[in-house]
XYZ file of C-alpha atoms in Angstrom:
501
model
C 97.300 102.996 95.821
C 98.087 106.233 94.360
C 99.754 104.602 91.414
C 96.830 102.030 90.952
C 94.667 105.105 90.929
C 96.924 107.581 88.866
C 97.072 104.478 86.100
C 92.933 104.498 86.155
C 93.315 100.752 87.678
C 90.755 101.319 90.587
C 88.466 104.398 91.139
C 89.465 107.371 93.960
C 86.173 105.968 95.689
C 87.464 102.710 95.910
C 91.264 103.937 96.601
C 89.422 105.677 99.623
C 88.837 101.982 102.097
C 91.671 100.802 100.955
C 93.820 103.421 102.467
C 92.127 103.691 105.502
C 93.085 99.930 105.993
C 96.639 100.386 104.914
C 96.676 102.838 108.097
C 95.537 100.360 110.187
C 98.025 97.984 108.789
C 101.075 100.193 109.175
C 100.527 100.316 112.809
C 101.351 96.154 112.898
C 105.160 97.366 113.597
C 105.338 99.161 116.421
C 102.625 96.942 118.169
C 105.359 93.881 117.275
C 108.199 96.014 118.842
C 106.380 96.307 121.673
C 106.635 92.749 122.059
C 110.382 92.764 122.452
C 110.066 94.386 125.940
C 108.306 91.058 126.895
C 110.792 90.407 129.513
C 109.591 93.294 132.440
C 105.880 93.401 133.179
C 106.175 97.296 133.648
C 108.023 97.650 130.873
C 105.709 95.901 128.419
C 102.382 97.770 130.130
C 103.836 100.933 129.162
C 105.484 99.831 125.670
C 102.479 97.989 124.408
C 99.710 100.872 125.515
C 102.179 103.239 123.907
C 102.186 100.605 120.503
C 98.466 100.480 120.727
C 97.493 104.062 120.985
C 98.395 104.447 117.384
C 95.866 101.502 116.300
C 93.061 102.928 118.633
C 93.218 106.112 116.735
C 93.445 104.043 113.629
C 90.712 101.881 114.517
C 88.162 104.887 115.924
C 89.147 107.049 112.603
C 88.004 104.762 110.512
C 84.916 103.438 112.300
C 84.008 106.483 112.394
C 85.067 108.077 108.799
C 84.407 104.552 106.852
C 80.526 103.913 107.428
C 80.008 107.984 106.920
C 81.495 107.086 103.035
C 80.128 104.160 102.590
C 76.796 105.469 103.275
C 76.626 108.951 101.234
C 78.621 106.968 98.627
C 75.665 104.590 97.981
C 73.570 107.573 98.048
C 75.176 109.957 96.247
C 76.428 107.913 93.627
C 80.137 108.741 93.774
C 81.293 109.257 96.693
C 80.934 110.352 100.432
C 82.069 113.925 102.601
C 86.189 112.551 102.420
C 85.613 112.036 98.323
C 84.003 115.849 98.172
C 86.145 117.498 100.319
C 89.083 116.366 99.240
C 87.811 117.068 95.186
C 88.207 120.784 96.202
C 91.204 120.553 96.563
C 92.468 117.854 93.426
C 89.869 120.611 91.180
C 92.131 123.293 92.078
C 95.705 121.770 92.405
C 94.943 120.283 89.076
C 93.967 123.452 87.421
C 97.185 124.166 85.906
C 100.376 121.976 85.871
C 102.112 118.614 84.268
C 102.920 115.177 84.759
C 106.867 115.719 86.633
C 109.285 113.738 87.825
C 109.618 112.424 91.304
C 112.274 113.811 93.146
C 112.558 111.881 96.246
C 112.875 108.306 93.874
C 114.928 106.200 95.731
C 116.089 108.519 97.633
C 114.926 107.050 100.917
C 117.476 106.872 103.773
C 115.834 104.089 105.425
C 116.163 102.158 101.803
C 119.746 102.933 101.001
C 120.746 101.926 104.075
C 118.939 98.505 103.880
C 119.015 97.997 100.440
C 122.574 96.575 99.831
C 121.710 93.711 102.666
C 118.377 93.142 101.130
C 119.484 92.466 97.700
C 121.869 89.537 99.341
C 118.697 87.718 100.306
C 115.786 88.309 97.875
C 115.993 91.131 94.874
C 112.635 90.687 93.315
C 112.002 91.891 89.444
C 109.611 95.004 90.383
C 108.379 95.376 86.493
C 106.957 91.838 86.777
C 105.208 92.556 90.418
C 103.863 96.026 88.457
C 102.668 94.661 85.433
C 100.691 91.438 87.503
C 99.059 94.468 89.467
C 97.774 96.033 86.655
C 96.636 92.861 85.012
C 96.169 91.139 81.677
C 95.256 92.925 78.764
C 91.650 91.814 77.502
C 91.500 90.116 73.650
C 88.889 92.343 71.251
C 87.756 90.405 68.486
C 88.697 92.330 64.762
C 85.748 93.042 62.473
C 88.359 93.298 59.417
C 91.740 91.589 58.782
C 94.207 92.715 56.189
C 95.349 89.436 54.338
C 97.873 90.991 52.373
C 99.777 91.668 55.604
C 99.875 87.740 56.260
C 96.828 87.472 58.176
C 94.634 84.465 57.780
C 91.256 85.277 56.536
C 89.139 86.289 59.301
C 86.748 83.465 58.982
C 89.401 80.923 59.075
C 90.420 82.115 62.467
C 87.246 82.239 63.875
C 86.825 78.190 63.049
C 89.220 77.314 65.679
C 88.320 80.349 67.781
C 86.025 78.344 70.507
C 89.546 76.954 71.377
C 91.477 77.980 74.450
C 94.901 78.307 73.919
C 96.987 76.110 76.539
C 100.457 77.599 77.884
C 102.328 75.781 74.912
C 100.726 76.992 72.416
C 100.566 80.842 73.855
C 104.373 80.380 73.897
C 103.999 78.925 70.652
C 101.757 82.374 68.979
C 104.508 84.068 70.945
C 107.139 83.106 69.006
C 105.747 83.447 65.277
C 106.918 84.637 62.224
C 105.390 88.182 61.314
C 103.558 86.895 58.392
C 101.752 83.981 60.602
C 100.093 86.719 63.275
C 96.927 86.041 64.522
C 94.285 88.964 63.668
C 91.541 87.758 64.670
C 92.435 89.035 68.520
C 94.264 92.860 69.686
C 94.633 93.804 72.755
C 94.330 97.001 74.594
C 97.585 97.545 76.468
C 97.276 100.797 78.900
C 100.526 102.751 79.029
C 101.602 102.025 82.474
C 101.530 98.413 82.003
C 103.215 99.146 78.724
C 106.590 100.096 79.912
C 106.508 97.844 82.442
C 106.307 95.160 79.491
C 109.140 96.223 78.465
C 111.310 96.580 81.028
C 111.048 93.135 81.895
C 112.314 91.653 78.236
C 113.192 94.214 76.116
C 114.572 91.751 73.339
C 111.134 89.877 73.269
C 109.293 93.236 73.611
C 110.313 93.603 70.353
C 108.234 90.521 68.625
C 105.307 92.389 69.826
C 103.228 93.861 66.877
C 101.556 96.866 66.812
C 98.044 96.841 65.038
C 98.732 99.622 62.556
C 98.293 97.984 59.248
C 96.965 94.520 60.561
C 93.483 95.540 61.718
C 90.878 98.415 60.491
C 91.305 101.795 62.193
C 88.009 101.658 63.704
C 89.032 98.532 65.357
C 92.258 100.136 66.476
C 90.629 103.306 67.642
C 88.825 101.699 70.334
C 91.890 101.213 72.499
C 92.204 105.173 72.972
C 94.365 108.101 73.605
C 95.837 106.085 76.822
C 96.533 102.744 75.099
C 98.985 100.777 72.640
C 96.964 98.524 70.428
C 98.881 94.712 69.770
C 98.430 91.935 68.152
C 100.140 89.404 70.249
C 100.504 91.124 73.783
C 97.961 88.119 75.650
C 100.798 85.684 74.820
C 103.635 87.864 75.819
C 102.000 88.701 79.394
C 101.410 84.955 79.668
C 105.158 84.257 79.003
C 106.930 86.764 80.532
C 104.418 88.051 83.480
C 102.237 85.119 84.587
C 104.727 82.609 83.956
C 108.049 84.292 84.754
C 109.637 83.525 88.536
C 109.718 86.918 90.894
C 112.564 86.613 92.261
C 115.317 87.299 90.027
C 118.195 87.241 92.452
C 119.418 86.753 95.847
C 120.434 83.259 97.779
C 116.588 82.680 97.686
C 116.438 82.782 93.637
C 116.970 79.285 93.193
C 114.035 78.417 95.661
C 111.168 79.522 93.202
C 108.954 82.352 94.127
C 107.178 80.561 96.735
C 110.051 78.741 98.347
C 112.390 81.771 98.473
C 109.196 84.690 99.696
C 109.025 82.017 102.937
C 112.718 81.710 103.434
C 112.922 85.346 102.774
C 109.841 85.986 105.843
C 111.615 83.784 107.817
C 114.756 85.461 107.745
C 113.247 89.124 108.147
C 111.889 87.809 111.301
C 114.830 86.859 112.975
C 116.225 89.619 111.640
C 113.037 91.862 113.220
C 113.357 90.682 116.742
C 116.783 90.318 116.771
C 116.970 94.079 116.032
C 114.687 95.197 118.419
C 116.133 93.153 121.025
C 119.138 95.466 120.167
C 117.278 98.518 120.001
C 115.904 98.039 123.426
C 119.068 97.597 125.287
C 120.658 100.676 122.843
C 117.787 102.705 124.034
C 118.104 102.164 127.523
C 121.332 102.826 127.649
C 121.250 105.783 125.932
C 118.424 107.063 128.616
C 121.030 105.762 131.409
C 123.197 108.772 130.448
C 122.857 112.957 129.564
C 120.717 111.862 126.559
C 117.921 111.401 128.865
C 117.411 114.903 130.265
C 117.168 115.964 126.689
C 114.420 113.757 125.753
C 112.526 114.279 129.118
C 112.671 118.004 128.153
C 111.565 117.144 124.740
C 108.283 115.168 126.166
C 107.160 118.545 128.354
C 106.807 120.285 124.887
C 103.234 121.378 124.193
C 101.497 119.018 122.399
C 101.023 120.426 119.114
C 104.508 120.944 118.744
C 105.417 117.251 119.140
C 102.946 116.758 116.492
C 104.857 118.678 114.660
C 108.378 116.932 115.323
C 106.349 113.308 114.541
C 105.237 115.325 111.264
C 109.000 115.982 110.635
C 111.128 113.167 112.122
C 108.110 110.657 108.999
C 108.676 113.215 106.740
C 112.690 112.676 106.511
C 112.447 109.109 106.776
C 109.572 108.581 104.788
C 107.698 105.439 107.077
C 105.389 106.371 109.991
C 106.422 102.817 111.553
C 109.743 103.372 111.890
C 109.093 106.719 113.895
C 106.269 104.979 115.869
C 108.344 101.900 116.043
C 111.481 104.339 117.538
C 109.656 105.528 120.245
C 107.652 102.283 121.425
C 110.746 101.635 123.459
C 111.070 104.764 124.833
C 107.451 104.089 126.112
C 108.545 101.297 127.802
C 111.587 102.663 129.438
C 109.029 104.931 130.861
C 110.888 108.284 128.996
C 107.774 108.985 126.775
C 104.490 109.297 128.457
C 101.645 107.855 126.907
C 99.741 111.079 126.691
C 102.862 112.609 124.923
C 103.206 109.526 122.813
C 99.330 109.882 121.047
C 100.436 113.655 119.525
C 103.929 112.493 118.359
C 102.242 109.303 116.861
C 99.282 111.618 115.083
C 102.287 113.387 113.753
C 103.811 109.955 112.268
C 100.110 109.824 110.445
C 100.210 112.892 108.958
C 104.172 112.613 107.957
C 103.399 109.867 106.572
C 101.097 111.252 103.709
C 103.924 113.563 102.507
C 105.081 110.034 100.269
C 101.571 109.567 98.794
C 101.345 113.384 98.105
C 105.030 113.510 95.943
C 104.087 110.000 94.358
C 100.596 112.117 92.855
C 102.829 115.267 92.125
C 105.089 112.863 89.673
C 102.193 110.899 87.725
C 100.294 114.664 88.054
C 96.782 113.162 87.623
C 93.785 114.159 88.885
C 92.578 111.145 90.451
C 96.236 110.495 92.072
C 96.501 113.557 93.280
C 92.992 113.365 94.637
C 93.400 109.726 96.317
C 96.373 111.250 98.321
C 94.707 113.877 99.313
C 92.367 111.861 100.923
C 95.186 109.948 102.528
C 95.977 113.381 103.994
C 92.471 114.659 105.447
C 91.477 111.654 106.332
C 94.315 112.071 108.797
C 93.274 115.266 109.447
C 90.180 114.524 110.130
C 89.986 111.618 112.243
C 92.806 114.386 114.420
C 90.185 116.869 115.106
C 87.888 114.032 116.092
C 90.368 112.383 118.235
C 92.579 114.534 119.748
C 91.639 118.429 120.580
C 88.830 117.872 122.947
C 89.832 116.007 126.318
C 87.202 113.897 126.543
C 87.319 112.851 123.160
C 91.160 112.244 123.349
C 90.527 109.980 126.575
C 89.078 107.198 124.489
C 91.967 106.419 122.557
C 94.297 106.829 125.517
C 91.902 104.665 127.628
C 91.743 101.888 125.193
C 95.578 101.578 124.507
C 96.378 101.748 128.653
C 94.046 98.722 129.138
C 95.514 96.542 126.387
C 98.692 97.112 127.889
C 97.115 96.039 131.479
C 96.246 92.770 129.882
C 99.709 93.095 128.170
C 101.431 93.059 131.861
C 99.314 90.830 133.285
C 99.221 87.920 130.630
C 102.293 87.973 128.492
C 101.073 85.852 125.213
C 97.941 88.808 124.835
C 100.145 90.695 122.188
C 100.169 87.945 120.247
C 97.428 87.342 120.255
C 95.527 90.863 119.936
C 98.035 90.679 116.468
C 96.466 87.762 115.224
C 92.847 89.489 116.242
C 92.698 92.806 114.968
C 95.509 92.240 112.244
C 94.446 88.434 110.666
C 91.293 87.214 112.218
C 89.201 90.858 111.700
C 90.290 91.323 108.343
C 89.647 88.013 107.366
C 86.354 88.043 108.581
C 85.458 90.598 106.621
C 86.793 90.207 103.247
C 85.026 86.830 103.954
C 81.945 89.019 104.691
C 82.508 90.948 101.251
C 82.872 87.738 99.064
C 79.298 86.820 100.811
C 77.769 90.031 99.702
C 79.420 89.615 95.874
C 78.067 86.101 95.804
C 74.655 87.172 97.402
C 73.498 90.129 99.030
C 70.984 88.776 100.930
C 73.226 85.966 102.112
C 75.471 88.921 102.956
C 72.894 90.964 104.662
C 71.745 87.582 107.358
C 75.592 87.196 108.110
C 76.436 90.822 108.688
C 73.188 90.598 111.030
C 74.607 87.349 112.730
C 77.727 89.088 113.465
C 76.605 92.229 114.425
C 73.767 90.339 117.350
C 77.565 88.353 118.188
C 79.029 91.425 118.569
C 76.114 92.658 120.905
C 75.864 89.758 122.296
C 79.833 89.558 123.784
C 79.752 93.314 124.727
C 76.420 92.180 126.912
C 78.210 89.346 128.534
C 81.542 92.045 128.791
C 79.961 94.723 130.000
C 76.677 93.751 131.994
C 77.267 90.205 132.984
C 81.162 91.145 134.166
C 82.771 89.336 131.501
C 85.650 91.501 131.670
C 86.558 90.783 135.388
C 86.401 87.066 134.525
C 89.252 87.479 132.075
C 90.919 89.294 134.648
C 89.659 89.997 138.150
C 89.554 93.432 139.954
C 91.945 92.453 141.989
C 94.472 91.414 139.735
C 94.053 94.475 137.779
C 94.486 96.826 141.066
C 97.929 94.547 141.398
C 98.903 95.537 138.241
C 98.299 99.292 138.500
C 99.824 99.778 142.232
C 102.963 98.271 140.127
C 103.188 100.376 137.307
C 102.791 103.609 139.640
C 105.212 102.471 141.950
C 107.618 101.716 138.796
C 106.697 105.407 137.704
C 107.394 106.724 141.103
C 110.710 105.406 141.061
C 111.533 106.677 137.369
C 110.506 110.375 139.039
C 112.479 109.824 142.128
C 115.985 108.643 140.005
C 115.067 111.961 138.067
C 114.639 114.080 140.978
C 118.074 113.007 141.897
C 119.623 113.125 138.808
C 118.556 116.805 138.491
C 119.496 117.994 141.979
C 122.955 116.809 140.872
C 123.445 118.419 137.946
């Protein structure tokens, strides 16, 4: 987002929902390593409410930050509180300084460890996945031609102008002599997608023309400070972008892009739960011996300073899931307390942002650095909603130790809350958004259907004792007697273990 932002490709205001989604998304990990402690009741209660804590704050953040933006955005103009804020900030950071060089590329631990092994399977050509996400440069029509440089007259062109070109024949412009270019077209081609261009062929980069001497200035002028004007760059993306494969190496390579991406998902799967089948049993062996006092000390640390230790442990390896993900098991095992895994897992967030933050300091533009700011107090933000007052903090925390009481009690429910709140939700509403692009109105009478469903089900939850239908008082009292008598022989084994030492 930050580079999609820092190349002028979207707006900070709409960089702003799309990050608070990719923090609900990151949160899918640890919810699906939950899920590997399937096999104990207990043990997937406590590992699954200690998965889910991390999407209720999500969830609530952005509930709560997301209509506030949306809101003042539409009146305002340009943006809500999080744009304005965070603006501040960008105005002053950006006051003096320029574009550097980022120092932590490739320098991840977590992706030299896994790289090797990944380029085995699937290496994919990154210039080609860059240059589709910045798009196809738009034709401009030339109000002068210079014949003398082997144009065709510009009337001539314009004959066979109502056209389209098929994919033969843009390989065919692609590969013409200088003195046959057509100059009746340029095309604006931003810098960014520039030297992605050529990266991906530099020996046909260099049939592209430039538009010096082909076109009039003023014609060429209207591409900018920011962009390279050519003559023959629509063919070249077409060749080399939207018709090149992905995948460019690997034992997937000769399956074709889509062929070797499943085989590819497939394997990473396997891969997924076979791992944290492994990590499981690692873990709890590890807690077996003197690791375990050392952790349990570690989880009667004030609050604030396991924040801090989430903040560092994301910061070092650079992915909030794979701290989160660490110490779902340790949830399970019953180590890590749920109320000390909601601070430590705040912490991730926050970490988390440092990537964003040294991604803006490298392209040093205002909007990126702006857009990852707002990755950062959004954080922040939704943490001083969330988390310092008690009876704020309880929501979260109540909402996560429920979903794993319908975790323990029916064992498919993590599947399927992942399919709910990480498929079926989001698909509802970009469904909803292509509704409101096609029609508002039509948008408006389905966002009021949904929201009187939404009532609707909460009624029949709340009031009419939905909820004990899905699962009865009784079964639920079952299911809590067990988890404290599970916890109250953790504390006894403890007990023990410290009275011998």
């Amino acid at each position: 987002v930050v580079g999609l932002v820092g190349a002028e490709q979207i707006t900070v205001k709409t960089g702003i929902p799309i990050i608070m989604g990719a923090n609900i998304g990151t949160s899918v990990t640890n919810t699906l390593v939950s899920m590997g402690q399937s096999g104990d009741r207990v043990t997937l209660q406590r590992a699954f409410s200690g998965a889910t804590v991390h999407d209720m704050f999500n969830m609530l953040t952005v509930l709560t930050l997301l209509p506030i933006e949306v809101i003042f955005g539409a009146i305002e103009g340009e943006g809500g509180p999080l744009f304005w804020i965070t603006k501040v900030f960008a105005d002053v950071a950006m006051e003096n300084g320029e574009k550097g060089d980022d120092p932590l590329k490739d320098k991840s631990p977590t992706k030299i460890v896994t790289s090797p092994l990944a380029k085995v399977v699937i290496s994919n050509n990154k210039y080609i996945i860059n240059a589709l996400s910045l798009g196809a440069p738009a034709a401009l029509a030339s109000t002068w031609v210079n014949v003398t440089e082997g144009c065709a007259p510009l009337s001539a062109r314009r004959l066979g102008a109502e056209r389209d070109l098929d994919e033969e024949s843009s390989r065919a412009l692609l590969s013409r002599r200088l003195d046959d270019v057509d100059c009746s077209r340029f095309y604006c081609v931003v810098k960014d997608l520039d030297k992605n261009l050529k990266k991906i062929d530099e020996k046909a980069y260099k049939t592209l023309v430039k538009c010096s001497g082909y076109i009039s200035e003023e014609d060429e002028d209207k591409c900018g400070h920011d962009y390279t004007c050519y003559m023959k760059a629509g063919a070249y993306y077409t060749e080399y972008v939207d018709n090149k494969q992905i995948i460019k190496g690997g034992f997937t390579e000769g399956a074709g892009d889509v062929g070797g991406g499943i085989i590819a998902l497939i394997l990473a799967f396997l891969l997924l739960c076979g791992g944290l089948v492994g990590l499981c049993k690692i873990l709890k062996v590890l807690m077996l011996g003197t690791a375990k006092k050392y952790i349990i000390k570690a989880t009667k640390m004030n609050d604030y300073v396991a924040m801090l230790i989430g903040v560092a442990i994301t910061i070092v390896v650079q992915s909030s899931s794979v701290t989160t993900s660490s110490l779902t098991p340790l949830c399970g095992i019953g180590v890590l307390p749920l109320a000390k895994m909601l601070p430590m897992t705040l912490g991730a967030n926050i970490g988390t942002t440092a990537t964003a933050l040294i991604a803006a300091i490298a392209a040093f533009t205002h909007d990126a650095v702006h857009v990852a700011l707002c990755h950062l107090f959004f954080n922040i933000i939704g943490i001083l909603i969330w988390f310092p007052v008690p009876i704020m903090r309880r929501l979260p925390l109540g909402a996560a130790k429920l979903l794993g009481l319908y975790a323990s009690h029916y064992r498919g429910f993590p599947a399927v809350y992942v399919l709910v709140a990480f498929v079926a939700v989001p698909g509802v509403l970009l469904g909803l958004s292509a509704i409101y692009d096609a029609s508002v109105a039509g948008g408006v009478v389905v966002t009021l259907i949904l929201l009187a469903a939404l009532v609707g089900f909460e009624f029949w939850w709340l009031r009419l004792g939905g909820c004990y239908k899905v699962l009865s008082e009784e079964a639920r009292r079952e299911r809590q007697e067990a988890l404290e008598a599970a916890d109250a022989e953790l504390a006894e084994t403890d007990q023990a273990a410290q009275t011998a030492v």
